């Protein structure tokens, strides 16, 4: 049983460039989440999907951030016109929603973004 | 508003000592879930435990135990007979029915051989 995978693991970009990260959830999981983690802090929730529907996006950091999950499987997180403050670890998690309202989230290894 | 506080930023213990990591949460919701995750140096968050707000039973899993007390809004985590492999950052998290997770700032545990 494979876990959550993320690609790339590391990304270095210049300020002003666009970047896109991919997340592949655990195969039977219907919910997918994106978080940002900066040094010395806990993960900060950004957005989540149930199947292909984006149910919460108000906590995306700015309109430069967007996420998609077009077929309800993998998801992408895009940051446009990157800024140095965007440098962080971007984490993806997935869960299966059953009878419990809040099921356990399983996390991927993260994508570390460095904006020069 | 929801909030999770992990007041201990860093803890160091000598191998085989017991250690307790504190977690205090704030929420006005009556239904919520509490979690602990471990983040080893490799970076991947590893799920340890989930507790719902209606279940105050303490839980033991091997060397790990959790003490959930609604009266003090705390969900503390104890490692008995610590080992070097326990060295990691440990996060406590709160989730409401909307599935948004609120993480604490983490406690960095170092177990010295």
mmCIF file of C-alpha atoms in Angstrom:
data_model
loop_
_atom_site.group_PDB
_atom_site.id
_atom_site.type_symbol
_atom_site.label_atom_id
_atom_site.label_comp_id
_atom_site.label_asym_id
_atom_site.label_seq_id
_atom_site.Cartn_x
_atom_site.Cartn_y
_atom_site.Cartn_z
ATOM 1 C CA UNK A 1 0.000 0.000 0.000
ATOM 2 C CA UNK A 2 1.738 3.159 -1.178
ATOM 3 C CA UNK A 3 1.484 6.349 0.790
ATOM 4 C CA UNK A 4 1.004 9.930 -0.319
ATOM 5 C CA UNK A 5 3.607 10.998 -2.848
ATOM 6 C CA UNK A 6 4.673 14.482 -3.841
ATOM 7 C CA UNK A 7 6.705 15.750 -6.739
ATOM 8 C CA UNK A 8 9.155 17.377 -6.882
ATOM 9 C CA UNK A 9 10.753 16.955 -3.474
ATOM 10 C CA UNK A 10 12.777 20.120 -3.902
ATOM 11 C CA UNK A 11 12.259 23.161 -6.090
ATOM 12 C CA UNK A 12 14.514 26.171 -6.430
ATOM 13 C CA UNK A 13 13.154 29.055 -8.439
ATOM 14 C CA UNK A 14 13.781 32.716 -9.025
ATOM 15 C CA UNK A 15 11.463 35.367 -7.714
ATOM 16 C CA UNK A 16 8.647 36.076 -10.128
ATOM 17 C CA UNK A 17 8.534 32.609 -11.661
ATOM 18 C CA UNK A 18 5.540 30.300 -11.465
ATOM 19 C CA UNK A 19 5.829 26.890 -9.830
ATOM 20 C CA UNK A 20 3.551 23.874 -9.746
ATOM 21 C CA UNK A 21 3.635 20.976 -7.317
ATOM 22 C CA UNK A 22 1.925 17.641 -7.662
ATOM 23 C CA UNK A 23 0.410 15.382 -5.027
ATOM 24 C CA UNK A 24 -0.782 11.807 -5.484
ATOM 25 C CA UNK A 25 -2.940 10.692 -2.568
ATOM 26 C CA UNK A 26 -3.451 7.212 -1.201
ATOM 27 C CA UNK A 27 -5.551 5.550 -3.883
ATOM 28 C CA UNK A 28 -8.813 5.005 -2.031
ATOM 29 C CA UNK A 29 -8.772 8.357 -0.260
ATOM 30 C CA UNK A 30 -11.401 10.845 -1.352
ATOM 31 C CA UNK A 31 -10.100 13.917 0.473
ATOM 32 C CA UNK A 32 -6.899 15.754 -0.285
ATOM 33 C CA UNK A 33 -5.366 18.639 1.641
ATOM 34 C CA UNK A 34 -2.599 21.157 1.106
ATOM 35 C CA UNK A 35 -0.562 22.735 3.900
ATOM 36 C CA UNK A 36 2.409 25.057 4.130
ATOM 37 C CA UNK A 37 5.062 24.619 6.804
ATOM 38 C CA UNK A 38 7.703 27.197 7.559
ATOM 39 C CA UNK A 39 10.744 26.631 9.731
ATOM 40 C CA UNK A 40 9.893 26.118 13.375
ATOM 41 C CA UNK A 41 6.168 26.170 12.797
ATOM 42 C CA UNK A 42 3.426 23.624 12.487
ATOM 43 C CA UNK A 43 1.708 22.986 9.170
ATOM 44 C CA UNK A 44 -0.695 25.711 8.104
ATOM 45 C CA UNK A 45 -3.854 24.625 6.319
ATOM 46 C CA UNK A 46 -4.341 26.039 2.821
ATOM 47 C CA UNK A 47 -7.153 24.193 1.072
ATOM 48 C CA UNK A 48 -8.811 20.827 0.626
ATOM 49 C CA UNK A 49 -10.797 18.783 -1.867
ATOM 50 C CA UNK A 50 -13.394 16.126 -1.578
ATOM 51 C CA UNK A 51 -13.091 14.198 -4.801
ATOM 52 C CA UNK A 52 -12.784 16.929 -7.438
ATOM 53 C CA UNK A 53 -14.662 19.607 -5.466
ATOM 54 C CA UNK A 54 -12.603 22.243 -3.671
ATOM 55 C CA UNK A 55 -14.548 22.665 -0.434
ATOM 56 C CA UNK A 56 -12.408 25.232 1.302
ATOM 57 C CA UNK A 57 -10.084 27.745 -0.260
ATOM 58 C CA UNK A 58 -10.492 30.831 1.856
ATOM 59 C CA UNK A 59 -7.245 30.093 3.624
ATOM 60 C CA UNK A 60 -5.108 30.113 0.527
ATOM 61 C CA UNK A 61 -2.466 32.703 1.251
ATOM 62 C CA UNK A 62 -3.174 35.011 -1.652
ATOM 63 C CA UNK A 63 -4.678 34.990 -5.122
ATOM 64 C CA UNK A 64 -1.290 33.882 -6.410
ATOM 65 C CA UNK A 65 -2.030 30.460 -4.938
ATOM 66 C CA UNK A 66 -4.401 28.055 -6.649
ATOM 67 C CA UNK A 67 -5.063 24.342 -6.492
ATOM 68 C CA UNK A 68 -6.825 21.837 -8.683
ATOM 69 C CA UNK A 69 -7.903 18.231 -8.512
ATOM 70 C CA UNK A 70 -9.517 17.791 -11.920
ATOM 71 C CA UNK A 71 -10.326 14.095 -11.841
ATOM 72 C CA UNK A 72 -10.564 13.561 -8.138
ATOM 73 C CA UNK A 73 -7.244 11.778 -8.000
ATOM 74 C CA UNK A 74 -3.973 13.725 -8.044
ATOM 75 C CA UNK A 75 -3.849 17.422 -7.242
ATOM 76 C CA UNK A 76 -1.648 20.333 -8.212
ATOM 77 C CA UNK A 77 -0.789 23.444 -6.255
ATOM 78 C CA UNK A 78 0.402 26.407 -8.276
ATOM 79 C CA UNK A 79 2.077 29.542 -7.029
ATOM 80 C CA UNK A 80 2.280 32.381 -9.510
ATOM 81 C CA UNK A 81 4.837 35.190 -9.412
ATOM 82 C CA UNK A 82 6.704 33.616 -6.520
ATOM 83 C CA UNK A 83 8.106 35.787 -3.754
ATOM 84 C CA UNK A 84 10.896 35.044 -1.305
ATOM 85 C CA UNK A 85 8.295 34.741 1.445
ATOM 86 C CA UNK A 86 6.839 31.741 -0.352
ATOM 87 C CA UNK A 87 9.905 29.695 0.562
ATOM 88 C CA UNK A 88 8.590 26.855 2.714
ATOM 89 C CA UNK A 89 7.712 23.188 2.757
ATOM 90 C CA UNK A 90 4.438 22.421 1.012
ATOM 91 C CA UNK A 91 2.730 19.356 2.391
ATOM 92 C CA UNK A 92 -0.043 17.279 0.955
ATOM 93 C CA UNK A 93 -2.246 14.925 2.957
ATOM 94 C CA UNK A 94 -5.121 12.622 2.155
ATOM 95 C CA UNK A 95 -7.885 10.922 4.065
ATOM 96 C CA UNK A 96 -10.925 8.760 3.551
ATOM 97 C CA UNK A 97 -14.147 10.277 4.744
ATOM 98 C CA UNK A 98 -16.404 7.704 6.288
ATOM 99 C CA UNK A 99 -18.855 7.896 9.139
ATOM 100 C CA UNK A 100 -16.503 10.003 11.253
ATOM 101 C CA UNK A 101 -16.593 13.674 10.416
ATOM 102 C CA UNK A 102 -12.872 14.094 10.663
ATOM 103 C CA UNK A 103 -10.811 11.185 9.463
ATOM 104 C CA UNK A 104 -7.116 10.772 9.918
ATOM 105 C CA UNK A 105 -4.933 12.631 7.469
ATOM 106 C CA UNK A 106 -1.853 10.908 6.108
ATOM 107 C CA UNK A 107 0.911 13.171 4.922
ATOM 108 C CA UNK A 108 3.333 13.048 2.034
ATOM 109 C CA UNK A 109 7.048 13.876 2.257
ATOM 110 C CA UNK A 110 6.512 17.456 1.140
ATOM 111 C CA UNK A 111 7.971 19.714 -1.532
ATOM 112 C CA UNK A 112 10.579 22.162 -0.284
ATOM 113 C CA UNK A 113 10.414 25.420 -2.218
ATOM 114 C CA UNK A 114 13.260 27.912 -2.204
ATOM 115 C CA UNK A 115 12.677 31.243 -3.910
ATOM 116 C CA UNK A 116 15.865 33.138 -4.687
ATOM 117 C CA UNK B 1 -11.337 30.666 17.168
ATOM 118 C CA UNK B 2 -9.341 27.493 17.337
ATOM 119 C CA UNK B 3 -5.856 27.291 18.741
ATOM 120 C CA UNK B 4 -3.340 24.659 19.806
ATOM 121 C CA UNK B 5 -0.525 25.547 22.180
ATOM 122 C CA UNK B 6 2.580 23.484 22.690
ATOM 123 C CA UNK B 7 4.478 25.514 25.241
ATOM 124 C CA UNK B 8 7.563 23.295 25.229
ATOM 125 C CA UNK B 9 9.678 24.304 22.274
ATOM 126 C CA UNK B 10 12.562 21.923 22.910
ATOM 127 C CA UNK B 11 13.087 19.051 25.332
ATOM 128 C CA UNK B 12 16.198 16.950 25.876
ATOM 129 C CA UNK B 13 16.190 13.736 27.852
ATOM 130 C CA UNK B 14 18.650 10.954 28.421
ATOM 131 C CA UNK B 15 17.770 7.616 26.894
ATOM 132 C CA UNK B 16 15.417 5.494 29.013
ATOM 133 C CA UNK B 17 13.946 8.500 30.775
ATOM 134 C CA UNK B 18 10.215 9.169 30.539
ATOM 135 C CA UNK B 19 9.087 12.399 28.901
ATOM 136 C CA UNK B 20 5.724 14.149 28.627
ATOM 137 C CA UNK B 21 4.849 16.524 25.826
ATOM 138 C CA UNK B 22 2.139 19.020 26.646
ATOM 139 C CA UNK B 23 -0.708 20.139 24.402
ATOM 140 C CA UNK B 24 -3.429 22.634 25.282
ATOM 141 C CA UNK B 25 -6.204 23.412 22.839
ATOM 142 C CA UNK B 26 -8.934 26.022 22.498
ATOM 143 C CA UNK B 27 -12.248 25.627 20.738
ATOM 144 C CA UNK B 28 -15.876 26.451 21.389
ATOM 145 C CA UNK B 29 -17.100 23.503 19.376
ATOM 146 C CA UNK B 30 -18.354 20.521 21.331
ATOM 147 C CA UNK B 31 -17.355 18.060 18.628
ATOM 148 C CA UNK B 32 -13.721 18.005 17.702
ATOM 149 C CA UNK B 33 -10.788 15.671 17.176
ATOM 150 C CA UNK B 34 -7.293 15.768 18.582
ATOM 151 C CA UNK B 35 -4.231 14.276 16.967
ATOM 152 C CA UNK B 36 -0.549 13.750 17.573
ATOM 153 C CA UNK B 37 1.927 13.522 14.715
ATOM 154 C CA UNK B 38 5.659 12.823 14.734
ATOM 155 C CA UNK B 39 7.973 14.565 12.281
ATOM 156 C CA UNK B 40 11.397 12.875 12.214
ATOM 157 C CA UNK B 41 14.393 14.555 10.583
ATOM 158 C CA UNK B 42 13.350 13.075 7.244
ATOM 159 C CA UNK B 43 10.428 15.496 7.336
ATOM 160 C CA UNK B 44 7.387 13.312 6.761
ATOM 161 C CA UNK B 45 4.607 13.672 9.320
ATOM 162 C CA UNK B 46 3.694 10.327 10.851
ATOM 163 C CA UNK B 47 0.270 9.832 12.403
ATOM 164 C CA UNK B 48 0.342 8.614 16.015
ATOM 165 C CA UNK B 49 -3.153 8.920 17.463
ATOM 166 C CA UNK B 50 -6.617 10.419 17.007
ATOM 167 C CA UNK B 51 -9.083 11.171 19.798
ATOM 168 C CA UNK B 52 -12.620 12.542 19.526
ATOM 169 C CA UNK B 53 -14.062 14.951 22.051
ATOM 170 C CA UNK B 54 -16.510 12.415 23.438
ATOM 171 C CA UNK B 55 -13.899 9.847 24.357
ATOM 172 C CA UNK B 56 -11.815 10.828 27.352
ATOM 173 C CA UNK B 57 -10.339 7.414 27.909
ATOM 174 C CA UNK B 58 -6.598 7.455 28.119
ATOM 175 C CA UNK B 59 -4.788 5.299 25.641
ATOM 176 C CA UNK B 60 -1.595 3.296 25.766
ATOM 177 C CA UNK B 61 0.250 1.938 22.782
ATOM 178 C CA UNK B 62 3.529 0.310 23.642
ATOM 179 C CA UNK B 63 5.787 2.975 25.117
ATOM 180 C CA UNK B 64 3.365 5.741 24.139
ATOM 181 C CA UNK B 65 0.437 6.940 26.215
ATOM 182 C CA UNK B 66 -1.973 9.830 25.903
ATOM 183 C CA UNK B 67 -3.872 11.673 28.609
ATOM 184 C CA UNK B 68 -6.953 13.573 27.393
ATOM 185 C CA UNK B 69 -8.592 15.890 29.930
ATOM 186 C CA UNK B 70 -11.459 18.073 28.718
ATOM 187 C CA UNK B 71 -11.603 19.896 32.047
ATOM 188 C CA UNK B 72 -8.195 21.420 31.356
ATOM 189 C CA UNK B 73 -8.410 21.264 27.521
ATOM 190 C CA UNK B 74 -5.251 19.219 27.427
ATOM 191 C CA UNK B 75 -4.094 16.233 25.425
ATOM 192 C CA UNK B 76 -0.672 15.287 26.711
ATOM 193 C CA UNK B 77 1.631 12.648 25.280
ATOM 194 C CA UNK B 78 4.044 10.549 27.323
ATOM 195 C CA UNK B 79 6.884 8.439 26.018
ATOM 196 C CA UNK B 80 8.092 5.865 28.499
ATOM 197 C CA UNK B 81 11.687 4.642 28.464
ATOM 198 C CA UNK B 82 12.642 6.986 25.639
ATOM 199 C CA UNK B 83 14.913 5.828 22.839
ATOM 200 C CA UNK B 84 17.154 7.686 20.422
ATOM 201 C CA UNK B 85 14.717 6.877 17.602
ATOM 202 C CA UNK B 86 12.098 8.950 19.410
ATOM 203 C CA UNK B 87 14.074 12.100 18.574
ATOM 204 C CA UNK B 88 11.783 14.177 16.364
ATOM 205 C CA UNK B 89 9.423 17.105 16.361
ATOM 206 C CA UNK B 90 6.012 16.214 17.737
ATOM 207 C CA UNK B 91 2.897 18.112 16.715
ATOM 208 C CA UNK B 92 -0.462 18.227 18.386
ATOM 209 C CA UNK B 93 -3.397 19.133 16.136
ATOM 210 C CA UNK B 94 -7.071 19.991 16.483
ATOM 211 C CA UNK B 95 -9.712 19.300 13.865
ATOM 212 C CA UNK B 96 -13.321 20.357 13.778
ATOM 213 C CA UNK B 97 -16.068 18.737 11.781
ATOM 214 C CA UNK B 98 -15.071 20.815 8.787
ATOM 215 C CA UNK B 99 -11.888 18.851 8.609
ATOM 216 C CA UNK B 100 -9.555 21.813 8.856
ATOM 217 C CA UNK B 101 -6.547 20.978 10.965
ATOM 218 C CA UNK B 102 -5.007 23.437 13.393
ATOM 219 C CA UNK B 103 -1.483 22.493 14.385
ATOM 220 C CA UNK B 104 0.584 23.607 17.331
ATOM 221 C CA UNK B 105 4.090 24.889 16.813
ATOM 222 C CA UNK B 106 5.605 21.554 17.775
ATOM 223 C CA UNK B 107 7.949 20.258 20.458
ATOM 224 C CA UNK B 108 11.405 19.194 19.401
ATOM 225 C CA UNK B 109 12.478 16.159 21.393
ATOM 226 C CA UNK B 110 16.102 15.078 21.570
ATOM 227 C CA UNK B 111 16.923 11.781 23.224
ATOM 228 C CA UNK B 112 20.567 11.630 24.223
ATOM 229 C CA UNK B 113 22.186 8.194 24.193
#
